[in-house]
mmCIF file with all atom_site columns, C-alpha atoms in Angstrom:
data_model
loop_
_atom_site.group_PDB
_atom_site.id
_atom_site.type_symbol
_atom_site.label_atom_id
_atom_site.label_alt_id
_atom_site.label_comp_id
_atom_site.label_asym_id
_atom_site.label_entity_id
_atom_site.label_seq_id
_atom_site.pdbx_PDB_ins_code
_atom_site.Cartn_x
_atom_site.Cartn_y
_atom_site.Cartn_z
_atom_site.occupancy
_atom_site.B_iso_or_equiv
_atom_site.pdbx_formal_charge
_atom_site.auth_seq_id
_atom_site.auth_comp_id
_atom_site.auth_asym_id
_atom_site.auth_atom_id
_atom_site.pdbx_PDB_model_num
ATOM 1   C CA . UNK A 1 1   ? 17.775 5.968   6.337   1.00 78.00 ? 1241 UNK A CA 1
ATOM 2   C CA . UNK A 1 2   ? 20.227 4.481   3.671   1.00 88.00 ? 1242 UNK A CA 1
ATOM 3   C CA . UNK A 1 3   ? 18.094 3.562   0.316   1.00 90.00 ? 1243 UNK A CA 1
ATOM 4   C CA . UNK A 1 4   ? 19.658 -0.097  0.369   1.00 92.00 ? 1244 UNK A CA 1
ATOM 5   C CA . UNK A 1 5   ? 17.355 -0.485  3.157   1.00 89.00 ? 1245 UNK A CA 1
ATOM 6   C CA . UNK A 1 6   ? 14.199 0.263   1.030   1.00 87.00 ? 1246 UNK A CA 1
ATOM 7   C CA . UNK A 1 7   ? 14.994 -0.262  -2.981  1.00 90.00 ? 1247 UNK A CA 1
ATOM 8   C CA . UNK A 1 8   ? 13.631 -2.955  -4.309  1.00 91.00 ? 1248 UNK A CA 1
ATOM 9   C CA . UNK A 1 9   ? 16.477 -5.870  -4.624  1.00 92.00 ? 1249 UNK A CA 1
ATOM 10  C CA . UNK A 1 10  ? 14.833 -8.574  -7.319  1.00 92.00 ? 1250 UNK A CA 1
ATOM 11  C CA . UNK A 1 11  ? 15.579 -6.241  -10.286 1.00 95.00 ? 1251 UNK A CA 1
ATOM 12  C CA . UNK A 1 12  ? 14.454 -6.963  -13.459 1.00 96.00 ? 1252 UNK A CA 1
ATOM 13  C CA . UNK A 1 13  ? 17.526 -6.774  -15.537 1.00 97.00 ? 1253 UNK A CA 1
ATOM 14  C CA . UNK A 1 14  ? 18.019 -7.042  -19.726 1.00 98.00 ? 1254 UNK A CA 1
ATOM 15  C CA . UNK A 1 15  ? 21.274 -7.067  -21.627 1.00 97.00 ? 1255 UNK A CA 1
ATOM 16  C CA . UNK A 1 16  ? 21.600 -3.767  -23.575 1.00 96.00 ? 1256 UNK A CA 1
ATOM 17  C CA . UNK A 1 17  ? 22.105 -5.828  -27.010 1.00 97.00 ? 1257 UNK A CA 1
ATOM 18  C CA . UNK A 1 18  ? 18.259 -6.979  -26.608 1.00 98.00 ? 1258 UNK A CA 1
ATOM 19  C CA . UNK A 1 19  ? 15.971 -5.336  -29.235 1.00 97.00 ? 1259 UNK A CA 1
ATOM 20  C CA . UNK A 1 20  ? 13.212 -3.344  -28.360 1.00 96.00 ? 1260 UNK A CA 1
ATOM 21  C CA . UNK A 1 21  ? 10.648 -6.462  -28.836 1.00 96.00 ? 1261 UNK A CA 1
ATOM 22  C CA . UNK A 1 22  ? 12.658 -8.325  -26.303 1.00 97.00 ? 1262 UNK A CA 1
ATOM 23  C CA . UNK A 1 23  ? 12.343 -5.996  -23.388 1.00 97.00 ? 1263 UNK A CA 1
ATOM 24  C CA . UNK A 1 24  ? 8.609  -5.584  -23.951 1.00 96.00 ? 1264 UNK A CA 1
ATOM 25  C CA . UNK A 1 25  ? 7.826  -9.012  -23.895 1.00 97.00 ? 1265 UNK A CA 1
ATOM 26  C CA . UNK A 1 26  ? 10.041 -9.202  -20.438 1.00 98.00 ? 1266 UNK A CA 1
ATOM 27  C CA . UNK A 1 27  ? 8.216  -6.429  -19.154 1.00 97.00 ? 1267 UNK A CA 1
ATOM 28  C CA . UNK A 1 28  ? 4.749  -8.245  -20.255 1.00 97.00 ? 1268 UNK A CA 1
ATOM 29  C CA . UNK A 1 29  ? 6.219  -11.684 -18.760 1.00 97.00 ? 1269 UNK A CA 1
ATOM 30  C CA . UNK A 1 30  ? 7.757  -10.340 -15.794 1.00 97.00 ? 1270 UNK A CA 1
ATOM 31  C CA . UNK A 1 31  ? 4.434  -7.894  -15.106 1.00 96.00 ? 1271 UNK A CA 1
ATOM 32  C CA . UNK A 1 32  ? 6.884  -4.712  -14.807 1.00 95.00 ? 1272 UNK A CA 1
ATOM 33  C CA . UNK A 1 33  ? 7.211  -1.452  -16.525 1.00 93.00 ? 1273 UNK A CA 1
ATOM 34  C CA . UNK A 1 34  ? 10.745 -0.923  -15.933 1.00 94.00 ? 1274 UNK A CA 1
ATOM 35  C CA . UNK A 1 35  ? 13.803 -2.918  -16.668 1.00 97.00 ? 1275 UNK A CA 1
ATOM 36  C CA . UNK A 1 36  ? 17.809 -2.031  -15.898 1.00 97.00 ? 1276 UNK A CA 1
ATOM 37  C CA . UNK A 1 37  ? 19.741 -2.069  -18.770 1.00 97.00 ? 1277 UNK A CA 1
ATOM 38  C CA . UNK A 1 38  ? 22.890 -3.957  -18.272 1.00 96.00 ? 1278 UNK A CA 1
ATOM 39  C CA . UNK A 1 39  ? 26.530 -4.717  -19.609 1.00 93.00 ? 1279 UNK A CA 1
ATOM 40  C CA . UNK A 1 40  ? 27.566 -7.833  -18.293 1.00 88.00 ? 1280 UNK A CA 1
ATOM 41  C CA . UNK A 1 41  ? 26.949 -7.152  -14.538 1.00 84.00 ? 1281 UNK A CA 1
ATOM 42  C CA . UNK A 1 42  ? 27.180 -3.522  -14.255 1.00 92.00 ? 1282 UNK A CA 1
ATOM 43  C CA . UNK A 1 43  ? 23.918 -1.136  -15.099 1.00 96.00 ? 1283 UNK A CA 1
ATOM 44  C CA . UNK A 1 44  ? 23.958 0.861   -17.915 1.00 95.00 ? 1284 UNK A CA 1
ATOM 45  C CA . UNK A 1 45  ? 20.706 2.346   -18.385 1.00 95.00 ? 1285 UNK A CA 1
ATOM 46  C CA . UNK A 1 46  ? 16.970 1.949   -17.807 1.00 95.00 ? 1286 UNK A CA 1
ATOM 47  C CA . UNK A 1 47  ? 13.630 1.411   -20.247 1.00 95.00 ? 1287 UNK A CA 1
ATOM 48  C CA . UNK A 1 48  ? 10.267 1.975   -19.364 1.00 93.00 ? 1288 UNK A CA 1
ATOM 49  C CA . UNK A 1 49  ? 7.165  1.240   -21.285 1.00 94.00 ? 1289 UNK A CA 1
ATOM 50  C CA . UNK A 1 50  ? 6.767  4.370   -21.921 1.00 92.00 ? 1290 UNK A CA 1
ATOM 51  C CA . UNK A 1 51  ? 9.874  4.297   -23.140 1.00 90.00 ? 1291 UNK A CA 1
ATOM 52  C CA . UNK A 1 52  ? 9.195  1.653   -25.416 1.00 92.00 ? 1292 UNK A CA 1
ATOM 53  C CA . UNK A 1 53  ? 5.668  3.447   -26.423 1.00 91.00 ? 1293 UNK A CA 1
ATOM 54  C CA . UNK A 1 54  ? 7.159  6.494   -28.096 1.00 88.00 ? 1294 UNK A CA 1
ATOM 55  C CA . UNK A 1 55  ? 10.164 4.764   -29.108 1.00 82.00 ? 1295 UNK A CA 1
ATOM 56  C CA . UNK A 1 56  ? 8.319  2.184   -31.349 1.00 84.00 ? 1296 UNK A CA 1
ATOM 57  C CA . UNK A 1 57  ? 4.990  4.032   -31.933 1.00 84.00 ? 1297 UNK A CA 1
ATOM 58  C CA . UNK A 1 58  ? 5.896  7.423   -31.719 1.00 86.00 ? 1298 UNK A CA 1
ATOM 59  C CA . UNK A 1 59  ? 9.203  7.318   -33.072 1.00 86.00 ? 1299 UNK A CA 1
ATOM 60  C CA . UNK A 1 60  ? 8.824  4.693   -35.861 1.00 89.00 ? 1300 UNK A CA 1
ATOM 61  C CA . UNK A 1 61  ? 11.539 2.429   -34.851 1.00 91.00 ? 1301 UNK A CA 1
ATOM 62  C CA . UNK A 1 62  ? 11.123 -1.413  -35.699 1.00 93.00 ? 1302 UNK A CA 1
ATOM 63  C CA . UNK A 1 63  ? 11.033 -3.361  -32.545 1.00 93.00 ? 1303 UNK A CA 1
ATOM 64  C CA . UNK A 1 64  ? 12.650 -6.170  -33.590 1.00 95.00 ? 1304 UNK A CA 1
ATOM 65  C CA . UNK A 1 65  ? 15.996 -4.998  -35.093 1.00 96.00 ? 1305 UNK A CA 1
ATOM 66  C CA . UNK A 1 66  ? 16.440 -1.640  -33.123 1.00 95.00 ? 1306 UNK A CA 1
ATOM 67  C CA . UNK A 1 67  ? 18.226 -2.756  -29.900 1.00 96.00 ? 1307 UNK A CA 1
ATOM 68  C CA . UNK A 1 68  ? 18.301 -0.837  -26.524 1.00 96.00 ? 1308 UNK A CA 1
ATOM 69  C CA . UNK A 1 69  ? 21.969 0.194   -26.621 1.00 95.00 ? 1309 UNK A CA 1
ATOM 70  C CA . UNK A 1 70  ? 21.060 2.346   -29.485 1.00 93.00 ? 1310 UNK A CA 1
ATOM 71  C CA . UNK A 1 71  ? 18.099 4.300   -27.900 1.00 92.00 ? 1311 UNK A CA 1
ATOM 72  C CA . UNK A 1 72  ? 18.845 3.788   -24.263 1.00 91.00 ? 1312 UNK A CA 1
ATOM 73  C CA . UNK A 1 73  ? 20.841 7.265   -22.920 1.00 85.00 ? 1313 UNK A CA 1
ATOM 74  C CA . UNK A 1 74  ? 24.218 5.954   -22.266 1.00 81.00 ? 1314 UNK A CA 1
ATOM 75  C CA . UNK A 1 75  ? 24.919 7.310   -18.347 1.00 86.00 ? 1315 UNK A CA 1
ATOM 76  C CA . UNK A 1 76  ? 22.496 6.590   -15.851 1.00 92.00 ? 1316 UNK A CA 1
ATOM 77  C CA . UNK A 1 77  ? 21.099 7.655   -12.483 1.00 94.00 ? 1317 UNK A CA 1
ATOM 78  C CA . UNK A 1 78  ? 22.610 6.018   -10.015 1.00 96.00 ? 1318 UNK A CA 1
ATOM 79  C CA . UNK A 1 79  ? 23.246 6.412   -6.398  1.00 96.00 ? 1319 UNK A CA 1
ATOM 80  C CA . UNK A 1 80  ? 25.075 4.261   -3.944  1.00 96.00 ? 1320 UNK A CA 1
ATOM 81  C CA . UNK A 1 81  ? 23.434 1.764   -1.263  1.00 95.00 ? 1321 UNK A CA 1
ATOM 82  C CA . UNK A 1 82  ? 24.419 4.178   1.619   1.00 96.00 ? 1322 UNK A CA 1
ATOM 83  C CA . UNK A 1 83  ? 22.604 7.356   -0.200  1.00 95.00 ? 1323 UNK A CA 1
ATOM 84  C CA . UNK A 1 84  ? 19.855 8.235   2.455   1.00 90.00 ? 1324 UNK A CA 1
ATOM 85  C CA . UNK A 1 85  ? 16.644 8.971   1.149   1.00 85.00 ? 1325 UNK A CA 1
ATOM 86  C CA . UNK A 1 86  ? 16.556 12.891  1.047   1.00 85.00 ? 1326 UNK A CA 1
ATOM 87  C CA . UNK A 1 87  ? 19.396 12.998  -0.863  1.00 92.00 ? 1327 UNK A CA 1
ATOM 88  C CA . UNK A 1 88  ? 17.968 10.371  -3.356  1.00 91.00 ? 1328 UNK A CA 1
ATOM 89  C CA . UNK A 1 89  ? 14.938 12.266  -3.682  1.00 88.00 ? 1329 UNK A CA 1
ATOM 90  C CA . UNK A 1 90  ? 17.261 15.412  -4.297  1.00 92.00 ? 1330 UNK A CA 1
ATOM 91  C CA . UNK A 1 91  ? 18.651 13.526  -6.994  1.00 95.00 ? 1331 UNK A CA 1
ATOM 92  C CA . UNK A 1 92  ? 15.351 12.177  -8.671  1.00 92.00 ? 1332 UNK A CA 1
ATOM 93  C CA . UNK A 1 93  ? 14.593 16.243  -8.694  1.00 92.00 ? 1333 UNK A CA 1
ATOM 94  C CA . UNK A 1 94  ? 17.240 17.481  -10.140 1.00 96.00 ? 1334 UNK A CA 1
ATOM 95  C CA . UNK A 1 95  ? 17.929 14.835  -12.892 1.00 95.00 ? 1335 UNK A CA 1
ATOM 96  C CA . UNK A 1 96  ? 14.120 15.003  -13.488 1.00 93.00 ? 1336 UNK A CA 1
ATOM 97  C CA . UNK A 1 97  ? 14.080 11.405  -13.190 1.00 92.00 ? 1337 UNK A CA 1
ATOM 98  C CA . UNK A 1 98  ? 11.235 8.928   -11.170 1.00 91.00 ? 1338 UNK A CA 1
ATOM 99  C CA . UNK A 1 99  ? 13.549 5.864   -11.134 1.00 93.00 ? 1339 UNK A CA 1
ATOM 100 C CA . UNK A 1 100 ? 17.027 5.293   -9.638  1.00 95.00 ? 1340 UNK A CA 1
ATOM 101 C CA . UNK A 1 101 ? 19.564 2.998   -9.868  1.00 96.00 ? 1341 UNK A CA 1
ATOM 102 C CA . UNK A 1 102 ? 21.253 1.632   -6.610  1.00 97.00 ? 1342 UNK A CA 1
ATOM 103 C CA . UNK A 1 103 ? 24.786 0.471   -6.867  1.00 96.00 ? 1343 UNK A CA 1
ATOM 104 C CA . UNK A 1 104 ? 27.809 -0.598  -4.903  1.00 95.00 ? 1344 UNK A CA 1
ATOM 105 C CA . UNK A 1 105 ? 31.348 0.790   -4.450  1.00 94.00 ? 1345 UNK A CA 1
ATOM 106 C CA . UNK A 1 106 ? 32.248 -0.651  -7.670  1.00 94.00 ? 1346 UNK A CA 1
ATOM 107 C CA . UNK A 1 107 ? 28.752 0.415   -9.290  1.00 93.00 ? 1347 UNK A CA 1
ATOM 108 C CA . UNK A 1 108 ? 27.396 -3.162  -9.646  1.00 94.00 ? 1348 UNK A CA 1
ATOM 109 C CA . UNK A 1 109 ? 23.313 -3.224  -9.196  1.00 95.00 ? 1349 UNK A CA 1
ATOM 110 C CA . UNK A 1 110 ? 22.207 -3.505  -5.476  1.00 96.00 ? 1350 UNK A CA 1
ATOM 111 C CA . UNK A 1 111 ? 18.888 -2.493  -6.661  1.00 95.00 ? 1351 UNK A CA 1
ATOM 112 C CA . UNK A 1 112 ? 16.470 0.147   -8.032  1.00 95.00 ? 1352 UNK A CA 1
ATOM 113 C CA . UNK A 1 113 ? 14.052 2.748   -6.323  1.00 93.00 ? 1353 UNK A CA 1
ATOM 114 C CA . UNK A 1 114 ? 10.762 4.442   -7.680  1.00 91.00 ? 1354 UNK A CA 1
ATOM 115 C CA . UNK A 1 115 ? 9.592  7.744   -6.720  1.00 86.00 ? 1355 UNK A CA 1
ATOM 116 C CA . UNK A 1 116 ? 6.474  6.167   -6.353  1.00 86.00 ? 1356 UNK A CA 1
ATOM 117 C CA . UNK A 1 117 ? 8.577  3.853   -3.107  1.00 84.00 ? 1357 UNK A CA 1
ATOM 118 C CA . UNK A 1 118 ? 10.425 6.712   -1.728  1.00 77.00 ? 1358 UNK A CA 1
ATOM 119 C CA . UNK A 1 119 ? 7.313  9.441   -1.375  1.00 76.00 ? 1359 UNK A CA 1
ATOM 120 C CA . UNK A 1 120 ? 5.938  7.109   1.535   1.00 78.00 ? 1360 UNK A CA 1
ATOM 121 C CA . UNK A 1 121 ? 8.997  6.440   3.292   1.00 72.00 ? 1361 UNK A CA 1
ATOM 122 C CA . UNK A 1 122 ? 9.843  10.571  3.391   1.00 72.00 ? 1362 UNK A CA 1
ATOM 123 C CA . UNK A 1 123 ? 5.927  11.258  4.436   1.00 76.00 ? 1363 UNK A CA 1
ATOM 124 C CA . UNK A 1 124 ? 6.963  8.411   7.097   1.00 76.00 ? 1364 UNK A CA 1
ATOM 125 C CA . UNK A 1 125 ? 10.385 10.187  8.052   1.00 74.00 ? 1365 UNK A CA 1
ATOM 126 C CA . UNK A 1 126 ? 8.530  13.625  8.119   1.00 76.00 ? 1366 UNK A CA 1
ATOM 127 C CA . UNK A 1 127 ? 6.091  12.409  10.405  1.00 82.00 ? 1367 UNK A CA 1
ATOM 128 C CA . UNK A 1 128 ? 8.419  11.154  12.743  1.00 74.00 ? 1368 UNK A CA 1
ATOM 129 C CA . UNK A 1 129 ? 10.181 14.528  13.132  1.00 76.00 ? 1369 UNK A CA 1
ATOM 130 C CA . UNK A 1 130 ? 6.644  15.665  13.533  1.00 80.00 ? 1370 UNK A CA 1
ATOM 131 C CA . UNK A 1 131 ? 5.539  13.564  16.576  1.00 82.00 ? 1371 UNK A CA 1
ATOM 132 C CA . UNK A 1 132 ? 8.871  14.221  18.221  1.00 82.00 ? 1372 UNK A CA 1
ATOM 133 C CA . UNK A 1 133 ? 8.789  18.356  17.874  1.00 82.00 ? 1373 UNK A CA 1
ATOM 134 C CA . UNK A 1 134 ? 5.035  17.676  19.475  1.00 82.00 ? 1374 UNK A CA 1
ATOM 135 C CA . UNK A 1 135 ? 6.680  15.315  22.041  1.00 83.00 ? 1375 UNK A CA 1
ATOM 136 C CA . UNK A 1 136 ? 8.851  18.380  23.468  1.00 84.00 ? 1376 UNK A CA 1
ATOM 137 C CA . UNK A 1 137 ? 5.742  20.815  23.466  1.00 78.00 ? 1377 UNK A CA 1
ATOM 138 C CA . UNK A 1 138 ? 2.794  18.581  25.147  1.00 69.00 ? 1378 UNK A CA 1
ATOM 139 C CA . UNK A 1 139 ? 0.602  20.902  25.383  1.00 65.00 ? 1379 UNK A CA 1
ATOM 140 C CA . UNK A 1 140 ? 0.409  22.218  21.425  1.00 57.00 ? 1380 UNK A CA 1
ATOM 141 C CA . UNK A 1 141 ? -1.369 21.179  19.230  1.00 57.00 ? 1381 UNK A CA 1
ATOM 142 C CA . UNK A 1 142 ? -0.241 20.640  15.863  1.00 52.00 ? 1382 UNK A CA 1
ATOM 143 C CA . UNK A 1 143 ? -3.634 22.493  14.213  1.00 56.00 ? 1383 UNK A CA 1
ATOM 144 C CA . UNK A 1 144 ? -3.754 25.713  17.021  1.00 51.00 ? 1384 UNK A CA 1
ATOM 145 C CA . UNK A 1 145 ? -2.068 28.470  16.036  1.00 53.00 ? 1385 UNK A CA 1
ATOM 146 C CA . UNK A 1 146 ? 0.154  30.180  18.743  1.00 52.00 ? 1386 UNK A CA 1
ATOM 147 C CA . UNK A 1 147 ? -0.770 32.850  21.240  1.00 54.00 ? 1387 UNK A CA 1
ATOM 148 C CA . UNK A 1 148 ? 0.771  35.773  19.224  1.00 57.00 ? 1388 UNK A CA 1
ATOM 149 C CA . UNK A 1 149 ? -0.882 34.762  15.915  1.00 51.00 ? 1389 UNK A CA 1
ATOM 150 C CA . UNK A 1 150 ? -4.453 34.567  17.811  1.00 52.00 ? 1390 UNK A CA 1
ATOM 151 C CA . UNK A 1 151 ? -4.676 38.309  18.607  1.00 49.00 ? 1391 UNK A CA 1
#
Protein backbone atom coordinates (compact mmCIF):
# COMPACT_ATOMS: atom_id res chain seq x y z
CA UNK A 1 0.00 0.00 0.00
CA UNK A 2 2.04 3.05 -1.35
CA UNK A 3 1.34 6.26 1.08
CA UNK A 4 0.44 8.44 -2.13
CA UNK A 5 -2.58 6.42 -2.01
CA UNK A 6 -3.61 7.63 1.53
CA UNK A 7 -1.69 11.15 2.47
CA UNK A 8 -3.64 13.82 2.44
CA UNK A 9 -3.05 15.86 -1.05
CA UNK A 10 -4.65 19.62 -0.28
CA UNK A 11 -1.61 20.59 1.87
CA UNK A 12 -1.54 23.55 3.64
CA UNK A 13 1.64 25.13 2.57
CA UNK A 14 3.55 28.64 3.95
CA UNK A 15 6.68 30.22 2.55
CA UNK A 16 9.53 29.79 5.09
CA UNK A 17 10.15 33.78 5.09
CA UNK A 18 6.55 34.10 6.88
CA UNK A 19 6.86 35.18 10.57
CA UNK A 20 5.59 33.25 13.21
CA UNK A 21 2.20 35.47 13.39
CA UNK A 22 1.60 34.60 9.81
CA UNK A 23 1.48 30.86 10.07
CA UNK A 24 -0.78 31.02 13.12
CA UNK A 25 -3.27 33.03 11.65
CA UNK A 26 -3.16 30.41 8.49
CA UNK A 27 -3.48 27.69 10.76
CA UNK A 28 -6.56 29.62 12.58
CA UNK A 29 -8.00 30.52 8.93
CA UNK A 30 -7.34 27.36 7.33
CA UNK A 31 -8.68 25.30 10.71
CA UNK A 32 -5.26 23.17 10.73
CA UNK A 33 -2.53 22.59 13.15
CA UNK A 34 0.10 21.84 10.77
CA UNK A 35 1.52 23.67 7.85
CA UNK A 36 4.62 22.57 5.27
CA UNK A 37 7.16 24.91 5.20
CA UNK A 38 8.21 25.69 1.74
CA UNK A 39 10.98 27.26 -0.60
CA UNK A 40 9.48 28.10 -3.69
CA UNK A 41 7.89 24.68 -4.55
CA UNK A 42 9.95 22.27 -2.74
CA UNK A 43 9.23 21.47 1.24
CA UNK A 44 11.51 22.51 3.62
CA UNK A 45 10.15 21.95 6.91
CA UNK A 46 6.98 21.68 8.99
CA UNK A 47 5.24 23.91 12.05
CA UNK A 48 2.74 22.83 14.29
CA UNK A 49 0.86 24.76 16.85
CA UNK A 50 2.56 23.38 19.21
CA UNK A 51 5.27 24.44 17.58
CA UNK A 52 4.24 27.84 17.54
CA UNK A 53 3.07 27.52 21.44
CA UNK A 54 6.52 27.04 22.91
CA UNK A 55 8.16 28.93 20.31
CA UNK A 56 6.30 32.25 21.08
CA UNK A 57 5.13 31.56 24.69
CA UNK A 58 7.58 29.36 25.93
CA UNK A 59 10.48 30.54 24.20
CA UNK A 60 9.88 34.34 24.19
CA UNK A 61 10.20 34.93 20.58
CA UNK A 62 8.12 37.92 19.03
CA UNK A 63 5.69 36.57 16.56
CA UNK A 64 5.74 39.12 14.30
CA UNK A 65 9.44 39.65 13.35
CA UNK A 66 10.82 36.07 14.11
CA UNK A 67 10.19 34.19 10.80
CA UNK A 68 9.94 30.34 10.35
CA UNK A 69 13.22 29.84 8.48
CA UNK A 70 14.91 30.82 11.61
CA UNK A 71 13.19 28.34 14.06
CA UNK A 72 11.98 25.76 11.64
CA UNK A 73 14.81 22.62 11.67
CA UNK A 74 16.28 22.93 8.31
CA UNK A 75 15.95 18.99 6.87
CA UNK A 76 12.77 17.40 7.00
CA UNK A 77 10.98 14.05 7.07
CA UNK A 78 10.18 13.09 4.00
CA UNK A 79 9.39 9.97 2.18
CA UNK A 80 8.54 9.33 -1.41
CA UNK A 81 4.88 8.67 -2.92
CA UNK A 82 5.76 4.93 -3.48
CA UNK A 83 6.93 4.44 0.40
CA UNK A 84 4.34 1.76 1.61
CA UNK A 85 2.94 2.32 4.82
CA UNK A 86 5.08 0.04 7.18
CA UNK A 87 7.99 1.54 6.15
CA UNK A 88 6.50 5.09 6.72
CA UNK A 89 5.48 4.17 10.03
CA UNK A 90 9.16 2.80 10.53
CA UNK A 91 10.22 6.10 9.69
CA UNK A 92 7.75 8.21 11.92
CA UNK A 93 9.46 5.77 14.79
CA UNK A 94 12.65 6.22 14.34
CA UNK A 95 12.81 10.01 13.57
CA UNK A 96 10.37 10.34 16.54
CA UNK A 97 8.23 12.27 14.36
CA UNK A 98 3.97 12.11 13.98
CA UNK A 99 3.95 13.96 10.62
CA UNK A 100 5.56 13.15 7.24
CA UNK A 101 6.23 14.75 4.28
CA UNK A 102 5.38 12.99 0.88
CA UNK A 103 7.42 13.94 -2.09
CA UNK A 104 8.23 13.05 -5.65
CA UNK A 105 11.39 11.90 -7.48
CA UNK A 106 12.56 15.35 -7.50
CA UNK A 107 11.26 15.96 -3.76
CA UNK A 108 8.44 18.38 -4.74
CA UNK A 109 5.25 18.01 -2.17
CA UNK A 110 2.78 15.19 -3.23
CA UNK A 111 1.40 15.49 0.15
CA UNK A 112 1.66 14.96 3.94
CA UNK A 113 0.64 12.00 6.33
CA UNK A 114 -0.27 12.02 10.17
CA UNK A 115 0.32 9.25 12.45
CA UNK A 116 -2.97 9.87 13.51
CA UNK A 117 -4.04 8.70 9.29
CA UNK A 118 -1.67 5.90 9.06
CA UNK A 119 -2.57 3.93 12.61
CA UNK A 120 -6.04 3.00 10.91
CA UNK A 121 -4.90 2.04 7.64
CA UNK A 122 -2.04 -0.52 9.40
CA UNK A 123 -4.93 -1.82 12.01
CA UNK A 124 -6.83 -2.22 8.48
CA UNK A 125 -3.74 -4.00 6.73
CA UNK A 126 -3.22 -6.15 9.95
CA UNK A 127 -6.59 -7.27 9.91
CA UNK A 128 -6.54 -8.35 6.55
CA UNK A 129 -3.55 -10.67 7.11
CA UNK A 130 -5.66 -11.72 10.01
CA UNK A 131 -8.86 -12.90 8.20
CA UNK A 132 -6.74 -14.57 5.56
CA UNK A 133 -4.37 -16.78 8.16
CA UNK A 134 -8.13 -17.70 9.63
CA UNK A 135 -9.28 -18.31 6.00
CA UNK A 136 -6.58 -21.26 5.64
CA UNK A 137 -7.50 -22.77 9.17
CA UNK A 138 -11.56 -22.80 9.16
CA UNK A 139 -11.97 -24.41 11.89
CA UNK A 140 -9.78 -22.05 14.54
CA UNK A 141 -10.75 -19.69 16.14
CA UNK A 142 -8.87 -16.67 16.56
CA UNK A 143 -9.64 -16.51 20.69
CA UNK A 144 -9.09 -20.69 21.37
CA UNK A 145 -5.94 -21.54 22.24
CA UNK A 146 -4.47 -24.71 20.50
CA UNK A 147 -4.68 -28.32 21.56
CA UNK A 148 -1.13 -28.45 23.09
CA UNK A 149 -1.55 -25.22 25.11
CA UNK A 150 -5.02 -26.66 26.60
CA UNK A 151 -3.44 -29.55 28.55
Amino acid sequence: MPILDYCQRDVCTIDREETLRAAARKMASEGVGSLVVVHGSRPCGIVTDRDLALRVLHDGLDADTVRLSEVVPPDPVTVHGNTHLRVAAGVMRRRAVRRLIVVDERDQLLGIIALDDLVPLLADELADAAAAVRSQFPGASARSPSPEVQA
